[in-house]
């Protein structure tokens, strides 16, 4: 055989091997999906598609839900406004209510976080993508007298270029993930995703200015904190892990403490009242990419729970669906034995009751 042909075949096999081992494998293409859930569930429809993030106030049972129809707005920019919905899980029959302030017009919410001050005041922080997803701000609201009152929009055009999720650590301070190193769609961002490049980061806003506090993350997605505010958890979607940081509370600086390998595309992170992490996941990332452009292509939905014991972190799969009935799960929020599962694109929420 011609020497050039042999060299070509070796290079071709190397490329194929790389694609299979480094791209298709980590993206979950060969993962077996066996649906399961120990409990009962019902589907709760929402008027606006895309209940991407949910956070629950464990004191009151109020669930705050971020919704935005990303497909509709991609096809016809600005055609539909997003919203913040609320549901009281303490009610015998929970009902959804739109609490978006009327004065907010260019509103496309993404990640959300609720903060309670020691005096009981509550503030909701919302990632908002304005001007056809080209301008990004954190909207700060006060939750008062059963209403959301808009206080301010916080922005940094240099550092907060691709915000995804936020976790508030004070009445006016927060951490926010920047899910891409490349701020705009293009070849660079595509390669960043498919090659799992760890070039995204986390910003900290101290009430005055932004600064990078954690770098080297492959698609920094969901973010949350421990109950004592000493740890920050960051979901690395294409890295398929949860990164645990020790937080220096006075300065806001973060130090990487541990990486929890979960072998799935982690999205938003919520905590229960025992400190366990509940995460909505995309077990087959390439199917989720296909689902994002075509609703007829299903993407499996998954919920995992991470607890910590004396030996370390324990990962448990709570919910798995092949996507035929619910696709693209992005969040799992728990209140007592009630579990809410949201999605990036679905026009519904799954309302679950755990059997244990």
Short mmCIF file of C-alpha atoms in Angstrom, two decimals:
data_model
loop_
_atom_site.label_atom_id
_atom_site.label_comp_id
_atom_site.label_asym_id
_atom_site.label_seq_id
_atom_site.Cartn_x
_atom_site.Cartn_y
_atom_site.Cartn_z
CA UNK A 1 0.00 0.00 0.00
CA UNK A 2 1.21 3.49 -0.83
CA UNK A 3 2.96 5.11 2.12
CA UNK A 4 0.94 8.32 1.74
CA UNK A 5 -2.30 6.33 1.86
CA UNK A 6 -1.18 4.60 5.05
CA UNK A 7 -0.35 7.95 6.67
CA UNK A 8 -3.72 9.35 5.55
CA UNK A 9 -5.59 6.34 7.01
CA UNK A 10 -3.72 6.62 10.30
CA UNK A 11 -4.61 10.32 10.55
CA UNK A 12 -8.23 9.60 9.60
CA UNK A 13 -8.51 6.86 12.23
CA UNK A 14 -7.00 9.22 14.76
CA UNK A 15 -9.60 11.89 13.97
CA UNK A 16 -12.46 9.37 14.15
CA UNK A 17 -11.11 8.03 17.43
CA UNK A 18 -10.89 11.55 18.85
CA UNK A 19 -14.45 12.37 17.82
CA UNK A 20 -15.80 9.15 19.35
CA UNK A 21 -13.78 9.25 22.58
CA UNK A 22 -13.58 12.98 23.23
CA UNK A 23 -16.82 14.37 21.75
CA UNK A 24 -19.53 11.73 21.20
CA UNK A 25 -18.73 9.74 24.34
CA UNK A 26 -18.70 12.67 26.78
CA UNK A 27 -21.83 14.07 25.09
CA UNK A 28 -23.69 10.91 26.15
CA UNK A 29 -24.40 9.55 22.67
CA UNK A 30 -23.73 5.98 23.81
CA UNK A 31 -25.54 6.29 27.14
CA UNK A 32 -28.47 3.92 27.73
CA UNK A 33 -31.64 5.73 28.82
CA UNK A 34 -33.86 3.65 31.13
CA UNK A 35 -36.70 5.92 32.34
CA UNK A 36 -37.57 5.75 36.04
CA UNK A 37 -38.98 7.78 38.93
CA UNK A 38 -40.18 6.69 42.37
CA UNK A 39 -43.26 8.81 42.88
CA UNK A 40 -46.19 10.37 41.06
CA UNK A 41 -46.15 13.24 38.60
CA UNK A 42 -48.49 15.58 36.78
CA UNK A 43 -47.96 18.13 34.02
CA UNK A 44 -48.71 21.77 34.79
CA UNK A 45 -49.02 23.95 31.68
CA UNK A 46 -47.54 27.44 31.51
CA UNK A 47 -48.72 30.24 29.20
CA UNK A 48 -45.19 31.12 28.07
CA UNK A 49 -42.86 28.30 27.03
CA UNK A 50 -39.46 27.72 28.59
CA UNK A 51 -39.65 27.44 32.42
CA UNK A 52 -35.84 27.32 32.48
CA UNK A 53 -35.14 28.12 36.13
CA UNK A 54 -37.07 27.68 39.37
CA UNK A 55 -36.12 28.68 42.90
CA UNK A 56 -38.20 27.98 46.00
CA UNK A 57 -38.31 30.00 49.20
CA UNK A 58 -38.09 27.22 51.79
CA UNK A 59 -39.64 29.49 54.46
CA UNK A 60 -42.88 30.20 52.61
CA UNK A 61 -43.13 27.50 49.95
CA UNK A 62 -43.23 30.13 47.20
CA UNK A 63 -41.75 28.92 43.91
CA UNK A 64 -40.42 31.62 41.58
CA UNK A 65 -40.25 30.52 37.94
CA UNK A 66 -38.36 32.13 35.04
CA UNK A 67 -39.98 31.63 31.61
CA UNK A 68 -39.01 32.78 28.12
CA UNK A 69 -39.90 31.33 24.71
CA UNK A 70 -36.43 31.11 23.19
CA UNK A 71 -37.52 29.39 19.98
CA UNK A 72 -40.18 31.99 19.18
CA UNK A 73 -37.82 34.87 19.90
CA UNK A 74 -35.08 33.33 17.79
CA UNK A 75 -37.45 33.04 14.83
CA UNK A 76 -39.01 36.45 15.39
CA UNK A 77 -36.84 38.59 17.70
CA UNK A 78 -38.74 40.32 20.46
CA UNK A 79 -42.06 38.75 19.49
CA UNK A 80 -42.78 37.39 22.98
CA UNK A 81 -41.88 38.82 26.36
CA UNK A 82 -40.68 36.51 29.10
CA UNK A 83 -42.09 36.48 32.61
CA UNK A 84 -41.61 35.60 36.26
CA UNK A 85 -44.30 33.28 37.57
CA UNK A 86 -45.06 32.32 41.15
CA UNK A 87 -46.71 29.29 42.71
CA UNK A 88 -47.46 28.67 46.40
CA UNK A 89 -46.58 25.04 47.10
CA UNK A 90 -48.24 25.31 50.51
CA UNK A 91 -51.64 25.56 48.81
CA UNK A 92 -53.66 22.37 48.46
CA UNK A 93 -53.97 23.07 44.73
CA UNK A 94 -50.95 25.15 43.61
CA UNK A 95 -51.73 27.70 40.89
CA UNK A 96 -49.43 29.73 38.65
CA UNK A 97 -49.54 33.53 38.67
CA UNK A 98 -47.64 36.02 36.51
CA UNK A 99 -45.95 38.58 38.78
CA UNK A 100 -43.86 40.38 36.14
CA UNK A 101 -44.01 44.16 36.73
CA UNK A 102 -45.91 45.94 33.94
CA UNK A 103 -43.13 48.49 33.46
CA UNK A 104 -40.66 45.83 32.30
CA UNK A 105 -40.96 45.61 28.49
CA UNK A 106 -37.73 44.12 27.10
CA UNK A 107 -37.70 41.11 29.41
CA UNK A 108 -36.10 37.73 28.62
CA UNK A 109 -35.26 36.14 31.98
CA UNK A 110 -32.81 33.29 32.43
CA UNK A 111 -31.29 32.28 35.79
CA UNK A 112 -32.86 33.59 39.02
CA UNK A 113 -31.97 33.75 42.71
CA UNK A 114 -33.88 34.78 45.84
CA UNK A 115 -32.18 36.48 48.78
CA UNK A 116 -33.70 37.15 52.21
CA UNK A 117 -32.25 39.80 54.48
CA UNK A 118 -32.10 39.15 58.26
CA UNK A 119 -35.02 41.58 58.69
CA UNK A 120 -37.18 39.45 56.36
CA UNK A 121 -37.01 41.57 53.20
CA UNK A 122 -36.74 39.48 50.04
CA UNK A 123 -34.97 40.33 46.79
CA UNK A 124 -35.14 38.47 43.47
CA UNK A 125 -32.15 38.66 41.12
CA UNK A 126 -32.80 37.83 37.46
CA UNK A 127 -30.46 37.39 34.49
CA UNK A 128 -32.11 39.33 31.64
CA UNK A 129 -31.07 39.24 27.97
CA UNK A 130 -32.25 42.51 26.40
CA UNK A 131 -32.11 43.84 22.82
CA UNK A 132 -32.51 40.49 21.12
CA UNK A 133 -30.14 38.75 23.55
CA UNK A 134 -27.31 41.20 22.78
CA UNK A 135 -27.41 43.22 26.03
CA UNK A 136 -27.19 41.48 29.38
CA UNK A 137 -28.14 42.79 32.81
CA UNK A 138 -29.03 41.55 36.25
CA UNK A 139 -32.48 42.85 37.17
CA UNK A 140 -32.91 43.40 40.90
CA UNK A 141 -36.42 43.26 42.34
CA UNK A 142 -37.89 43.44 45.81
CA UNK A 143 -40.63 40.95 46.65
CA UNK A 144 -43.01 42.99 48.78
CA UNK A 145 -46.73 42.74 49.50
CA UNK A 146 -47.11 39.86 47.03
CA UNK A 147 -45.62 41.97 44.23
CA UNK A 148 -42.31 42.29 42.41
CA UNK A 149 -40.96 45.84 42.52
CA UNK A 150 -38.16 46.62 40.07
CA UNK A 151 -35.27 48.41 41.74
CA UNK A 152 -32.40 48.53 39.24
CA UNK A 153 -30.54 46.95 36.31
CA UNK A 154 -26.89 46.04 36.92
CA UNK A 155 -24.52 45.67 33.98
CA UNK A 156 -20.87 45.19 32.98
CA UNK A 157 -20.37 45.10 29.20
CA UNK A 158 -16.79 43.84 29.51
CA UNK A 159 -17.09 40.98 32.01
CA UNK A 160 -20.76 39.93 31.96
CA UNK A 161 -20.97 39.08 28.27
CA UNK A 162 -22.79 35.74 28.37
CA UNK A 163 -24.53 35.40 31.76
CA UNK A 164 -26.48 32.26 32.52
CA UNK A 165 -27.30 31.96 36.21
CA UNK A 166 -26.97 34.03 39.36
CA UNK A 167 -26.80 33.39 43.10
CA UNK A 168 -27.33 36.32 45.43
CA UNK A 169 -25.15 36.54 48.55
CA UNK A 170 -26.46 39.84 49.86
CA UNK A 171 -29.12 42.46 49.31
CA UNK A 172 -27.09 43.88 46.42
CA UNK A 173 -24.25 41.39 45.83
CA UNK A 174 -24.11 38.22 43.77
CA UNK A 175 -22.13 35.71 41.74
CA UNK A 176 -23.04 35.20 38.09
CA UNK A 177 -21.80 32.57 35.64
CA UNK A 178 -20.52 33.61 32.21
CA UNK A 179 -21.18 30.42 30.26
CA UNK A 180 -18.86 31.14 27.30
CA UNK A 181 -15.45 32.66 26.79
CA UNK A 182 -16.59 33.71 23.32
CA UNK A 183 -19.35 36.25 23.84
CA UNK A 184 -20.97 35.98 20.38
CA UNK A 185 -22.13 33.04 18.23
CA UNK A 186 -19.62 31.87 15.65
CA UNK A 187 -16.87 29.36 14.96
CA UNK A 188 -15.05 30.17 18.19
CA UNK A 189 -18.08 29.54 20.37
CA UNK A 190 -18.99 26.37 18.46
CA UNK A 191 -15.50 24.95 18.94
CA UNK A 192 -15.62 26.00 22.58
CA UNK A 193 -18.72 23.83 23.05
CA UNK A 194 -17.78 20.77 21.01
CA UNK A 195 -14.16 20.65 22.21
CA UNK A 196 -15.29 21.25 25.82
CA UNK A 197 -12.88 24.15 26.16
CA UNK A 198 -12.66 25.33 29.77
CA UNK A 199 -12.62 29.09 29.13
CA UNK A 200 -15.82 30.29 30.78
CA UNK A 201 -15.85 31.87 34.24
CA UNK A 202 -17.69 33.25 37.27
CA UNK A 203 -18.04 36.95 38.12
CA UNK A 204 -18.62 38.46 41.54
CA UNK A 205 -20.45 41.75 42.04
CA UNK A 206 -19.81 43.27 45.46
CA UNK A 207 -22.40 46.02 45.18
CA UNK A 208 -20.02 48.39 43.41
CA UNK A 209 -18.11 46.55 40.67
CA UNK A 210 -17.58 43.18 38.93
CA UNK A 211 -14.50 40.98 39.03
CA UNK A 212 -13.63 37.47 37.82
CA UNK A 213 -13.31 35.08 40.74
CA UNK A 214 -13.27 31.62 39.10
CA UNK A 215 -11.90 30.69 35.67
CA UNK A 216 -11.09 27.56 33.66
CA UNK A 217 -14.65 26.19 33.55
CA UNK A 218 -16.15 24.28 30.63
CA UNK A 219 -19.55 25.97 30.12
CA UNK A 220 -20.23 27.53 33.52
CA UNK A 221 -23.98 27.10 33.88
CA UNK A 222 -25.99 26.84 37.11
CA UNK A 223 -24.66 28.37 40.33
CA UNK A 224 -25.74 28.22 43.95
CA UNK A 225 -24.36 28.34 47.48
CA UNK A 226 -24.38 26.40 50.72
CA UNK A 227 -26.75 27.44 53.51
CA UNK A 228 -23.91 29.03 55.50
CA UNK A 229 -22.71 30.90 52.35
CA UNK A 230 -19.19 29.43 52.74
CA UNK A 231 -19.29 27.35 49.53
CA UNK A 232 -20.26 28.14 45.95
CA UNK A 233 -21.37 25.35 43.60
CA UNK A 234 -20.94 25.76 39.83
CA UNK A 235 -22.31 23.41 37.15
CA UNK A 236 -19.83 22.72 34.35
CA UNK A 237 -22.13 21.47 31.60
CA UNK A 238 -19.70 20.22 28.97
CA UNK A 239 -17.20 19.32 31.71
CA UNK A 240 -19.92 17.07 33.20
CA UNK A 241 -19.08 17.99 36.76
CA UNK A 242 -20.01 20.23 39.66
CA UNK A 243 -17.22 22.45 40.92
CA UNK A 244 -17.14 23.24 44.63
CA UNK A 245 -15.47 26.47 45.72
CA UNK A 246 -14.58 27.74 49.17
CA UNK A 247 -15.73 31.34 49.50
CA UNK A 248 -13.88 34.07 51.33
CA UNK A 249 -16.92 36.00 52.51
CA UNK A 250 -15.29 39.44 53.11
CA UNK A 251 -13.64 39.63 49.67
CA UNK A 252 -15.87 37.32 47.63
CA UNK A 253 -12.80 35.40 46.38
CA UNK A 254 -13.28 31.74 45.43
CA UNK A 255 -10.84 28.83 45.83
CA UNK A 256 -11.50 25.53 44.07
CA UNK A 257 -12.03 22.85 46.72
CA UNK A 258 -13.28 19.85 44.78
CA UNK A 259 -14.75 18.68 41.47
CA UNK A 260 -17.68 16.26 41.61
CA UNK A 261 -17.76 14.14 38.45
CA UNK A 262 -21.35 13.36 37.47
CA UNK A 263 -21.02 12.15 33.83
CA UNK A 264 -23.97 14.23 32.61
CA UNK A 265 -24.67 17.73 31.34
CA UNK A 266 -25.52 19.57 34.54
CA UNK A 267 -27.67 22.70 34.35
CA UNK A 268 -29.30 24.68 37.18
CA UNK A 269 -28.55 23.85 40.84
CA UNK A 270 -31.06 24.09 43.68
CA UNK A 271 -30.71 23.03 47.34
CA UNK A 272 -33.16 21.37 49.72
CA UNK A 273 -33.47 22.26 53.40
CA UNK A 274 -30.90 19.56 54.27
CA UNK A 275 -28.24 21.08 52.02
CA UNK A 276 -28.40 18.47 49.24
CA UNK A 277 -28.00 19.65 45.65
CA UNK A 278 -30.81 18.96 43.13
CA UNK A 279 -29.83 19.45 39.51
CA UNK A 280 -31.70 19.34 36.21
CA UNK A 281 -29.49 17.66 33.60
CA UNK A 282 -29.07 16.86 29.92
CA UNK A 283 -27.71 13.29 29.81
CA UNK A 284 -27.29 13.39 26.01
CA UNK A 285 -25.99 16.84 25.12
CA UNK A 286 -25.98 16.43 21.35
CA UNK A 287 -29.63 15.42 21.43
CA UNK A 288 -30.33 18.58 23.42
CA UNK A 289 -28.54 20.64 20.75
CA UNK A 290 -30.76 19.04 18.08
CA UNK A 291 -33.87 19.58 20.24
CA UNK A 292 -33.03 23.28 20.58
CA UNK A 293 -33.61 23.80 16.85
CA UNK A 294 -36.28 21.16 16.25
CA UNK A 295 -38.97 20.36 18.86
CA UNK A 296 -39.72 17.09 17.06
CA UNK A 297 -36.30 15.81 18.13
CA UNK A 298 -36.49 14.69 21.75
CA UNK A 299 -33.84 15.29 24.41
CA UNK A 300 -33.79 13.12 27.57
CA UNK A 301 -34.55 14.74 30.91
CA UNK A 302 -32.74 13.86 34.11
CA UNK A 303 -32.63 14.92 37.76
CA UNK A 304 -29.74 14.06 40.05
CA UNK A 305 -29.31 14.64 43.77
CA UNK A 306 -25.89 15.18 45.37
CA UNK A 307 -25.42 14.67 49.09
CA UNK A 308 -22.29 14.77 51.22
CA UNK A 309 -21.32 12.20 53.83
CA UNK A 310 -18.11 11.31 55.67
CA UNK A 311 -16.67 9.67 52.56
CA UNK A 312 -17.40 12.55 50.18
CA UNK A 313 -20.13 13.45 47.70
CA UNK A 314 -22.72 10.86 46.67
CA UNK A 315 -24.58 11.22 43.34
CA UNK A 316 -28.06 9.68 43.00
CA UNK A 317 -30.27 9.69 39.91
CA UNK A 318 -33.82 10.62 40.97
CA UNK A 319 -35.61 11.03 37.64
CA UNK A 320 -34.91 9.95 34.07
CA UNK A 321 -37.11 10.36 31.00
CA UNK A 322 -36.22 9.55 27.38
CA UNK A 323 -37.60 12.91 26.25
CA UNK A 324 -40.75 11.64 24.57
CA UNK A 325 -42.96 13.11 27.28
CA UNK A 326 -40.66 15.86 28.60
CA UNK A 327 -37.51 17.14 26.90
CA UNK A 328 -34.60 19.31 27.93
CA UNK A 329 -34.88 19.41 31.73
CA UNK A 330 -32.90 22.34 33.11
CA UNK A 331 -33.89 22.62 36.78
CA UNK A 332 -35.17 20.54 39.69
CA UNK A 333 -36.42 22.42 42.74
CA UNK A 334 -37.58 20.63 45.89
CA UNK A 335 -39.93 21.63 48.72
CA UNK A 336 -40.67 18.96 51.32
CA UNK A 337 -41.65 15.98 49.11
CA UNK A 338 -42.74 18.11 46.16
CA UNK A 339 -40.37 18.30 43.20
CA UNK A 340 -40.73 20.79 40.34
CA UNK A 341 -38.91 20.04 37.08
CA UNK A 342 -38.53 22.78 34.47
CA UNK A 343 -37.25 22.82 30.91
CA UNK A 344 -35.52 25.15 28.47
CA UNK A 345 -38.23 24.79 25.82
CA UNK A 346 -41.29 22.91 27.11
CA UNK A 347 -44.56 24.73 27.73
CA UNK A 348 -45.10 22.97 31.02
CA UNK A 349 -43.62 22.07 34.40
CA UNK A 350 -43.60 18.58 35.88
CA UNK A 351 -45.12 18.61 39.38
CA UNK A 352 -43.85 15.52 41.20
CA UNK A 353 -44.58 13.96 44.58
CA UNK A 354 -41.73 11.84 45.86
CA UNK A 355 -42.61 8.48 47.36
CA UNK A 356 -39.77 8.70 49.87
#
